[in-house]
XYZ file of C-alpha atoms in Angstrom:
658
model
C -118.320 51.171 -3.002
C -118.547 54.966 -2.801
C -121.967 55.543 -4.412
C -125.527 54.664 -3.446
C -125.774 51.883 -6.046
C -123.564 49.058 -7.302
C -124.167 46.232 -9.807
C -123.076 42.636 -9.249
C -123.050 39.612 -11.601
C -123.665 35.965 -10.680
C -122.461 33.541 -13.353
C -124.237 30.235 -13.700
C -127.762 28.817 -13.506
C -129.686 30.714 -10.812
C -133.107 29.103 -11.122
C -133.082 27.672 -7.562
C -130.630 30.120 -5.999
C -131.743 32.517 -3.257
C -129.909 35.833 -2.959
C -129.793 37.782 0.310
C -127.831 40.561 2.013
C -126.599 40.731 5.571
C -125.229 43.699 7.554
C -122.022 42.459 9.119
C -121.324 43.967 12.549
C -117.682 44.048 13.617
C -116.553 42.639 16.986
C -115.333 45.621 19.017
C -112.630 43.594 20.778
C -111.220 41.457 17.962
C -112.367 43.493 14.918
C -113.474 40.298 13.164
C -116.660 40.349 11.065
C -119.433 37.960 11.975
C -120.204 35.347 9.338
C -123.679 35.346 7.807
C -125.976 32.428 7.122
C -128.543 31.677 4.452
C -131.490 32.907 6.499
C -131.244 36.508 5.298
C -133.537 38.418 2.928
C -133.226 40.909 0.087
C -133.452 43.854 2.499
C -131.206 44.746 5.406
C -131.293 48.103 7.149
C -131.243 50.859 4.538
C -130.156 48.488 1.763
C -132.188 46.743 -0.959
C -131.138 43.948 -3.305
C -132.833 43.683 -6.721
C -132.246 40.496 -8.755
C -132.632 40.201 -12.557
C -132.375 36.480 -13.344
C -131.119 35.115 -16.632
C -130.312 31.763 -18.158
C -126.586 31.664 -17.466
C -126.118 34.944 -15.632
C -127.992 37.056 -13.093
C -127.616 40.771 -12.475
C -127.832 41.975 -8.860
C -128.284 45.648 -7.950
C -127.400 46.726 -4.400
C -128.884 50.146 -3.624
C -129.091 52.479 -0.628
C -132.538 53.869 0.251
C -131.687 56.548 2.819
C -131.267 60.300 2.235
C -127.703 61.543 1.675
C -128.241 65.261 2.316
C -126.360 67.017 5.098
C -128.517 67.889 8.093
C -129.886 71.390 8.566
C -130.804 72.736 12.007
C -133.707 70.753 13.541
C -133.768 68.327 10.589
C -134.093 64.530 10.616
C -133.533 61.729 8.106
C -130.220 63.219 6.951
C -126.464 62.886 7.345
C -124.978 64.358 10.527
C -121.404 64.158 9.172
C -119.814 64.448 5.729
C -118.907 60.740 5.861
C -122.509 59.578 5.946
C -122.417 55.771 5.595
C -119.647 53.419 6.752
C -120.993 49.846 6.696
C -119.935 46.354 5.686
C -122.366 44.064 3.858
C -122.301 40.451 2.766
C -124.143 39.352 -0.378
C -124.970 35.629 -0.234
C -126.041 33.122 -2.898
C -127.579 29.984 -1.342
C -129.279 26.867 -2.674
C -131.111 24.595 -0.239
C -129.475 26.328 2.767
C -126.030 25.684 1.237
C -123.915 28.753 0.585
C -122.654 28.805 -3.025
C -120.963 32.206 -3.098
C -120.378 35.155 -0.816
C -119.246 38.694 -1.633
C -118.012 41.240 0.909
C -118.958 44.884 0.167
C -117.378 47.783 2.072
C -119.503 50.951 1.727
C -118.031 54.397 2.432
C -120.451 57.010 1.107
C -120.185 60.764 1.632
C -123.100 63.159 1.850
C -124.177 65.107 -1.199
C -122.368 68.427 -1.576
C -125.339 70.140 -3.238
C -127.347 72.298 -0.819
C -131.125 72.474 -0.710
C -132.985 74.590 1.809
C -133.303 78.114 3.103
C -130.237 80.243 3.770
C -130.386 81.938 7.140
C -126.888 83.463 7.161
C -126.231 87.078 6.251
C -125.294 87.696 2.611
C -121.800 88.915 1.775
C -121.744 92.577 0.827
C -119.766 93.119 -2.374
C -118.345 96.641 -2.709
C -118.983 98.753 -5.752
C -116.262 97.751 -8.187
C -116.282 101.176 -9.852
C -114.864 102.946 -6.800
C -113.211 100.196 -4.783
C -111.220 97.123 -5.886
C -113.135 93.913 -5.368
C -109.973 92.026 -4.388
C -107.812 94.110 -2.075
C -105.403 91.174 -1.633
C -105.382 88.973 -4.755
C -102.649 86.673 -3.407
C -104.901 85.635 -0.480
C -105.988 82.352 -2.042
C -106.539 80.125 1.012
C -109.376 80.801 3.428
C -108.508 80.490 7.123
C -104.788 80.068 6.521
C -101.750 82.204 5.838
C -100.556 82.237 2.211
C -96.776 82.231 1.972
C -95.245 85.431 0.469
C -98.640 87.181 0.651
C -97.861 90.066 3.004
C -101.348 91.590 2.676
C -102.990 88.394 3.996
C -104.660 89.388 7.288
C -104.498 85.783 8.477
C -100.698 85.887 8.576
C -99.348 86.669 12.040
C -96.349 89.018 12.444
C -94.152 86.050 13.330
C -95.056 84.285 10.083
C -94.550 87.428 8.011
C -90.975 87.712 9.290
C -90.186 84.410 7.525
C -90.941 85.821 4.057
C -91.015 89.561 4.638
C -88.248 90.127 2.090
C -89.873 87.935 -0.582
C -93.411 89.312 -0.676
C -95.360 89.365 -3.906
C -95.199 92.737 -5.602
C -97.529 94.618 -7.865
C -101.274 94.184 -8.088
C -101.102 90.474 -7.150
C -99.256 91.322 -3.951
C -101.940 93.775 -2.783
C -100.720 96.999 -4.384
C -104.097 97.500 -6.063
C -103.815 101.313 -6.091
C -100.271 102.009 -7.335
C -99.401 105.533 -8.502
C -99.798 105.811 -12.241
C -97.504 107.613 -14.667
C -99.833 110.548 -15.255
C -99.935 111.437 -11.550
C -98.040 114.617 -10.653
C -96.458 113.003 -7.597
C -95.299 109.977 -9.595
C -91.600 109.794 -10.429
C -91.668 106.308 -11.975
C -91.047 107.497 -15.531
C -87.409 107.397 -16.628
C -87.819 110.313 -19.000
C -90.109 113.140 -17.857
C -90.721 115.805 -20.532
C -90.520 119.502 -19.719
C -94.254 120.035 -20.158
C -95.153 117.260 -17.660
C -95.873 119.657 -14.703
C -98.419 121.545 -16.838
C -100.378 118.449 -18.008
C -100.055 115.998 -15.106
C -103.045 114.805 -13.070
C -103.727 115.894 -9.496
C -105.815 113.082 -8.006
C -105.994 110.757 -5.044
C -104.973 107.146 -5.353
C -108.574 106.056 -4.809
C -109.408 107.319 -8.310
C -106.936 105.134 -10.180
C -107.077 103.542 -13.660
C -106.029 100.262 -12.055
C -109.655 99.818 -11.008
C -110.208 98.644 -14.571
C -108.391 95.437 -13.671
C -111.275 94.506 -11.381
C -114.263 96.260 -12.931
C -115.808 94.628 -16.002
C -118.780 96.877 -16.694
C -122.432 96.321 -15.939
C -123.677 92.941 -14.739
C -125.672 90.954 -17.281
C -127.507 87.680 -16.898
C -125.749 84.758 -18.620
C -127.340 83.563 -21.816
C -127.426 79.972 -22.936
C -125.462 79.805 -26.203
C -127.759 78.954 -29.075
C -127.059 78.175 -32.697
C -128.176 81.443 -34.285
C -126.869 83.688 -37.028
C -125.335 86.735 -35.298
C -126.081 89.174 -38.107
C -129.630 88.023 -38.795
C -131.836 91.114 -38.736
C -135.169 89.748 -39.889
C -135.944 86.407 -38.161
C -136.410 83.559 -40.546
C -135.541 85.537 -43.698
C -132.342 85.410 -45.725
C -131.875 88.397 -47.988
C -129.924 86.984 -50.936
C -130.481 83.249 -50.469
C -127.957 80.582 -49.570
C -124.399 80.489 -50.841
C -122.211 77.432 -50.863
C -121.131 76.569 -47.314
C -123.803 78.691 -45.574
C -125.576 76.948 -42.682
C -129.183 75.989 -43.383
C -131.644 77.748 -41.064
C -134.951 76.672 -39.530
C -138.162 78.584 -38.930
C -136.994 79.363 -35.374
C -133.925 81.133 -36.795
C -131.624 78.349 -35.598
C -129.261 76.023 -37.424
C -130.664 72.859 -39.006
C -128.487 70.153 -37.440
C -127.707 66.524 -38.272
C -125.089 64.371 -36.493
C -121.700 64.670 -38.233
C -118.100 63.702 -37.561
C -115.661 66.255 -36.170
C -111.985 66.605 -37.072
C -111.145 64.326 -34.147
C -113.341 61.549 -35.576
C -116.053 61.822 -32.938
C -119.703 62.414 -33.792
C -121.226 65.789 -32.966
C -124.994 65.584 -32.508
C -125.815 69.270 -33.108
C -123.692 69.887 -36.222
C -125.092 72.425 -38.728
C -125.787 71.300 -42.292
C -123.936 73.392 -44.891
C -125.577 74.327 -48.181
C -124.438 72.232 -51.196
C -122.129 70.034 -49.114
C -122.921 66.323 -49.160
C -121.755 63.937 -46.461
C -122.156 60.337 -45.384
C -121.221 59.619 -41.754
C -121.552 56.725 -39.345
C -121.794 57.182 -35.582
C -121.513 54.572 -32.825
C -123.987 54.724 -29.985
C -125.614 52.543 -27.352
C -129.026 52.578 -25.756
C -127.666 54.403 -22.703
C -126.033 57.180 -24.744
C -128.655 57.392 -27.510
C -129.919 60.903 -28.241
C -132.762 61.949 -30.485
C -131.836 64.508 -33.125
C -133.803 67.468 -34.411
C -137.547 66.681 -34.798
C -138.673 66.082 -38.355
C -141.589 68.485 -38.021
C -139.188 71.454 -37.974
C -139.705 73.670 -40.999
C -136.638 74.776 -42.965
C -135.931 78.240 -44.329
C -135.793 78.029 -48.111
C -133.392 80.973 -48.318
C -135.935 83.468 -49.618
C -138.058 83.851 -46.487
C -140.404 80.912 -47.155
C -140.538 77.823 -44.945
C -140.521 74.244 -46.205
C -142.011 71.240 -44.416
C -139.941 68.050 -44.557
C -141.415 65.100 -46.478
C -140.661 62.215 -44.108
C -141.041 58.505 -44.923
C -140.571 55.967 -42.099
C -139.410 52.419 -42.761
C -138.634 49.476 -40.479
C -135.462 47.399 -40.642
C -136.262 43.740 -39.984
C -132.622 42.594 -40.220
C -130.523 44.710 -37.855
C -127.397 42.549 -38.110
C -125.466 44.947 -40.350
C -126.135 47.843 -37.974
C -125.370 46.054 -34.677
C -121.583 45.761 -34.587
C -121.167 44.402 -31.056
C -123.416 42.750 -28.517
C -122.623 41.848 -24.944
C -123.701 38.524 -23.507
C -126.594 39.589 -21.317
C -129.498 37.559 -19.966
C -132.524 37.368 -22.213
C -134.959 38.123 -19.379
C -135.804 41.713 -18.448
C -133.635 43.262 -21.184
C -134.670 46.809 -22.030
C -135.209 47.486 -25.742
C -136.296 50.648 -27.517
C -137.321 51.610 -31.031
C -134.621 54.034 -32.269
C -133.391 55.580 -35.509
C -130.921 53.415 -37.394
C -130.390 55.643 -40.440
C -131.582 58.939 -41.912
C -131.203 59.929 -45.561
C -131.814 63.577 -46.504
C -132.304 64.760 -50.097
C -132.326 68.546 -50.583
C -133.785 69.685 -53.914
C -132.268 73.078 -54.712
C -132.325 75.720 -57.417
C -129.990 78.710 -57.671
C -129.697 79.966 -54.067
C -132.820 78.456 -52.529
C -134.107 75.087 -51.338
C -137.227 73.855 -53.116
C -137.934 70.554 -51.325
C -136.585 68.322 -48.559
C -137.183 64.543 -48.640
C -136.236 62.452 -45.611
C -136.181 58.669 -45.286
C -135.928 57.387 -41.702
C -135.099 53.749 -40.952
C -136.226 52.502 -37.520
C -135.270 49.395 -35.587
C -135.090 47.896 -32.124
C -131.977 48.525 -30.000
C -131.512 46.615 -26.745
C -129.413 47.357 -23.702
C -125.792 46.259 -24.194
C -125.828 46.475 -28.003
C -123.675 48.900 -30.017
C -125.473 50.583 -32.915
C -123.794 52.088 -35.988
C -126.065 54.917 -37.088
C -125.796 56.301 -40.601
C -126.664 59.843 -41.698
C -126.454 60.990 -45.317
C -127.148 64.377 -46.920
C -127.386 64.808 -50.671
C -128.143 67.975 -52.638
C -129.947 67.416 -55.952
C -130.424 70.084 -58.571
C -134.020 70.776 -59.563
C -132.939 71.012 -63.204
C -131.761 67.407 -63.214
C -133.633 64.430 -61.792
C -130.631 62.149 -62.270
C -128.925 61.643 -58.917
C -125.502 61.377 -60.573
C -125.702 64.936 -61.822
C -125.429 66.735 -58.520
C -124.322 70.257 -59.091
C -125.672 71.880 -62.204
C -122.795 74.375 -61.975
C -120.588 74.908 -65.031
C -117.513 73.907 -63.040
C -116.467 72.014 -59.951
C -116.756 73.394 -56.440
C -114.520 72.306 -53.571
C -116.264 69.550 -51.635
C -118.238 68.091 -54.566
C -117.667 64.479 -55.701
C -115.577 63.986 -58.825
C -117.662 62.756 -61.786
C -116.556 59.468 -63.375
C -117.932 57.413 -66.294
C -117.269 54.363 -68.468
C -117.764 55.814 -71.933
C -116.451 52.639 -73.614
C -119.252 50.475 -72.169
C -122.987 50.322 -72.641
C -123.483 51.205 -68.973
C -121.724 54.555 -68.703
C -121.945 54.825 -64.917
C -118.573 54.820 -63.164
C -116.869 55.739 -59.910
C -113.566 57.077 -58.607
C -113.137 56.103 -54.963
C -110.705 55.608 -52.110
C -110.898 53.264 -49.152
C -112.806 53.890 -45.956
C -111.367 51.310 -43.522
C -113.475 49.793 -40.772
C -112.902 47.361 -37.933
C -109.384 45.910 -38.067
C -108.525 47.857 -41.210
C -108.494 44.807 -43.490
C -109.157 45.255 -47.189
C -111.847 42.582 -47.070
C -113.991 44.703 -44.707
C -113.095 48.169 -46.045
C -115.745 50.178 -47.875
C -115.332 52.806 -50.592
C -115.947 56.544 -50.455
C -115.987 58.890 -53.447
C -113.083 61.209 -54.263
C -113.952 64.788 -53.277
C -112.819 67.622 -55.530
C -110.113 69.848 -54.058
C -109.448 67.539 -51.103
C -106.081 65.756 -51.068
C -106.647 62.361 -49.490
C -104.643 59.349 -48.350
C -106.292 56.093 -47.294
C -105.346 52.473 -47.142
C -106.004 49.009 -45.787
C -104.035 45.877 -44.951
C -103.941 42.651 -46.923
C -103.303 39.274 -45.314
C -100.391 37.488 -47.003
C -99.066 34.017 -46.249
C -95.410 33.114 -45.991
C -95.725 30.758 -48.990
C -97.502 33.374 -51.121
C -96.662 33.261 -54.828
C -95.221 36.652 -55.824
C -96.956 36.765 -59.206
C -100.310 36.004 -57.636
C -99.628 38.601 -54.933
C -98.902 41.290 -57.540
C -102.090 40.413 -59.378
C -104.154 40.421 -56.190
C -102.814 43.813 -55.076
C -103.326 45.300 -58.550
C -106.901 44.011 -58.587
C -107.590 45.585 -55.187
C -106.227 48.936 -56.337
C -108.054 48.847 -59.675
C -111.331 48.240 -57.860
C -111.140 51.865 -56.733
C -111.142 53.127 -60.346
C -114.266 51.847 -62.073
C -114.095 54.412 -64.862
C -112.348 55.289 -68.097
C -113.090 59.025 -68.153
C -113.454 61.873 -65.654
C -115.873 64.749 -66.105
C -114.250 68.087 -66.886
C -117.076 69.895 -65.141
C -119.645 68.991 -62.548
C -122.487 69.223 -65.084
C -120.836 66.979 -67.669
C -123.296 64.885 -69.681
C -122.668 61.366 -70.936
C -123.921 62.232 -74.420
C -121.150 64.805 -75.056
C -117.639 63.264 -75.229
C -116.071 66.730 -75.062
C -117.242 67.017 -71.440
C -114.870 64.229 -70.359
C -111.123 63.598 -70.177
C -109.636 60.140 -70.510
C -107.765 58.703 -67.545
C -104.046 58.298 -68.276
C -102.950 54.965 -66.802
C -99.325 54.094 -66.134
C -99.348 50.335 -65.609
C -97.267 48.894 -62.762
C -93.920 47.308 -63.421
C -94.255 43.600 -64.189
C -91.404 41.486 -62.835
C -90.791 37.980 -64.105
C -88.903 36.929 -61.001
C -90.898 35.179 -58.329
C -88.660 36.349 -55.477
C -86.197 39.162 -55.077
C -83.014 37.156 -54.580
C -82.515 33.441 -54.831
C -85.406 31.277 -53.687
C -86.098 32.761 -50.260
C -89.606 32.492 -48.876
C -91.502 35.535 -47.700
C -89.799 38.083 -50.001
C -91.450 39.572 -53.087
C -90.169 42.515 -55.104
C -92.031 45.057 -57.251
C -95.345 44.840 -55.392
C -97.557 47.767 -56.595
C -98.712 48.666 -53.090
C -99.311 52.395 -53.646
C -101.848 53.930 -56.028
C -101.271 57.575 -56.994
C -104.124 59.609 -58.485
C -103.104 63.033 -59.782
C -105.856 65.395 -60.931
C -104.804 68.569 -62.764
C -107.366 71.388 -62.737
C -107.580 75.107 -63.458
C -109.857 78.016 -62.633
C -111.669 78.907 -65.849
C -114.090 81.624 -64.725
C -116.779 82.548 -62.243
C -120.577 82.349 -62.058
C -122.255 84.962 -59.868
C -118.902 85.616 -58.240
C -118.263 81.918 -57.457
C -115.029 80.571 -59.047
C -115.554 77.612 -61.374
C -112.924 74.866 -61.617
C -112.360 72.519 -64.543
C -110.392 69.267 -64.634
C -107.793 69.207 -67.398
C -106.143 65.795 -66.958
C -106.118 62.732 -64.686
C -103.139 60.408 -64.283
C -102.977 57.130 -62.388
C -99.646 55.533 -61.477
C -98.318 52.881 -59.111
C -95.403 52.821 -56.681
C -93.797 49.466 -55.953
C -92.352 48.138 -52.704
C -90.454 45.064 -51.584
C -92.652 42.934 -49.349
C -90.939 40.858 -46.699
C -92.614 38.523 -44.257
C -92.422 39.844 -40.686
C -93.293 38.190 -37.400
C -95.472 39.908 -34.835
C -95.723 38.984 -31.183
C -96.123 35.367 -32.233
C -94.568 34.204 -35.487
C -97.420 32.713 -37.503
C -97.743 31.825 -41.170
C -99.665 35.023 -41.991
C -98.334 38.564 -42.292
C -99.855 41.868 -43.398
C -99.128 44.055 -46.426
C -100.372 47.676 -46.231
C -101.628 49.126 -49.518
C -102.545 52.790 -49.952
C -104.325 55.120 -52.361
C -103.391 58.821 -52.550
C -105.276 61.602 -54.334
C -103.505 64.863 -55.206
C -105.096 67.924 -56.826
C -102.671 70.115 -58.793
C -103.796 73.592 -59.822
C -102.290 75.092 -62.965
C -102.998 78.389 -64.771
C -105.890 78.202 -67.204
C -103.677 79.891 -69.830
C -99.884 80.362 -69.935
C -98.795 83.824 -68.767
C -98.225 86.413 -71.508
C -94.480 87.052 -71.848
C -93.296 90.618 -71.255
C -92.149 92.718 -74.155
C -88.577 93.980 -74.416
C -89.587 97.496 -73.401
C -91.454 96.166 -70.356
C -88.485 94.020 -69.405
C -86.075 96.950 -69.706
C -88.481 99.189 -67.764
C -88.596 96.880 -64.764
C -84.919 95.967 -64.975
C -83.892 99.625 -64.942
C -85.351 100.148 -61.472
C -84.359 96.739 -60.090
C -81.671 97.332 -57.449
C -80.658 93.660 -57.552
C -79.840 93.730 -61.284
C -78.153 97.141 -61.713
C -75.105 98.837 -60.275
C -77.013 102.133 -60.026
C -80.107 102.009 -57.820
C -82.200 105.100 -58.478
C -84.849 104.372 -55.771
C -82.081 104.666 -53.156
C -80.946 108.118 -54.276
C -82.539 109.786 -51.233
C -81.754 106.925 -48.865
C -79.471 109.054 -46.592
C -82.354 111.394 -45.733
C -84.799 108.593 -44.868
C -85.303 107.011 -41.464
C -83.882 103.708 -42.723
C -80.397 105.241 -42.752
C -78.810 104.757 -39.315
C -75.229 105.905 -40.004
C -75.752 109.192 -38.134
C -78.589 110.913 -36.272
C -81.694 111.648 -38.305
C -81.628 115.363 -37.401
C -78.128 115.747 -38.895
C -79.109 113.843 -42.039
C -82.182 116.034 -42.465
C -80.133 119.245 -41.982
C -77.525 118.133 -44.506
C -80.225 117.176 -46.976
C -81.938 120.546 -46.691
C -78.581 122.311 -47.095
C -77.837 120.288 -50.197
C -81.246 121.064 -51.628
C -80.695 124.787 -50.932
C -77.331 124.752 -52.732
C -78.832 122.982 -55.752
C -81.663 125.501 -55.876
C -79.170 128.396 -55.555
C -77.013 126.989 -58.365
C -80.061 126.654 -60.606
C -81.060 130.257 -59.956
C -77.588 131.676 -60.543
C -77.201 129.781 -63.813
C -80.284 131.456 -65.271
C -79.538 134.374 -67.748
C -81.979 136.757 -66.098
C -80.060 136.402 -62.827
C -76.884 137.787 -64.445
C -78.805 140.753 -65.873
C -80.377 141.374 -62.482
C -76.976 141.187 -60.817
C -75.397 143.621 -63.282
C -78.254 146.082 -62.837
C -77.743 145.967 -59.078
C -74.041 146.739 -59.460
C -74.755 149.793 -61.650
């Protein structure tokens, strides 16, 4: 062991078993440890043994009671050397003076590296970084030793420097922290020095060099603990124009309102901001040791207009915690630590326009014991104030990215419906997978595995797979807009279903077992939408059509590590959103087509835009100065020809000759 505490387990009935520890001295001549007997106790030297007895298992904790700090001058009860404790212990389990078990523990514990006490040494004087480089030898990385190829290292002797004198580090890293810069009059490092350089160069010493900026970073400021605040918030606790979709919800303390959410990596982030008008339903795994309380429910929330809203919290107890506890270790029933924790939290935000009107929270509490794994659930749902029906979520004329797609059964008396994909859990089997709603604008792909036997009937397998896939689509129509009402059939589009291919053959070829063709294992959901306008500058989307099709595969029985009579068939569901123009583009007229074609260099032999190409910088056939001179000469000749062709020029010329 290398720490001050270690846990041990004794398996079996320990009702009449005595546990003890014994410090084992080593024979200096032979080096053999002395054997212990059952006459010991639960304390030996600086060691204590705590026993937590159970029915079929006991937990033993061996802990060190001495101080592990390094000794200061004139200090006692401390470690005189970095390797503080080097001891060998024996942990014994005896019943009626008969040894049942013995465990040998070798302890090598180092002193704590953290320092506590008063510093009596002189403080290091740091030079002013504005006038003197803080690191005069940046390649000197090892204290008390010579760094190879670092010729400015003062710890390198002349004999050592001769070994790498020709391979020293150059530049700033090699110690040349004040190199001559290009603007210095004495510097000749520039390849091309203009004629005016002696009149504008800088006369300065190398101590005043711009290379000091490599070491100087401005004034010293105290570090600030990063907090979740809006950087451009001028008036604390007041939003000027209310919330927009995706904006983080703020609290009275001008901080983000946070609820645990899943990151892109799949892990749960405790302090994740809640975005306005974005629902989510997440599950997070935790244990009693890693359990963390979230934001208190007495925190008031900024409504978006400067007012603050108090959360309406309702607490409920969960008597049956079986569906939340996913795993439990076999621990003794005695002395097990349990705590009342939060099992689930459901938030309902009532909103109107750009502000929050009310926040209702339902908290479910239960008992979590040490060793149990809890699956916490956190849901956030935004409900429009104009609609008390929880299925009508948005109230916007059109869909917004991130909102659930509306579905309904208009051909049934109960018009409620759903369009979902799988959310696998555990081993990824279809029997344990749950459903999650299809989110607008989010292409998704999910699936699960189905257990299939080697003697499976192919017709029954096709029917079973089709039934599993159809369970995701409990609807006949999809809402065109997010505020579609069940009473208006024009607000809905009918789902176009392309039924899977039905094969009459029971196997693919012959009468082989474990082979089935035309299994509809893939469900394809294509949603066609268009942007039909905007409300208050927010684009509104509308669904135009929904098509559902199936892709078939050939299933063949495959053996895993051990060839059993059961194999697995993966089935998937894919959702694809296809954006099309709301209206077909207006075709160009013939005059417009000819206008653009006339100046298109790729469609015509004569390219008028490239008429002056030789006098531009893109022409590299000859120097630019020569091209410019020739162009000006050509322009002069054209101007001269235009002047001489004018009638008044001939009269002027004749008058001059007379």
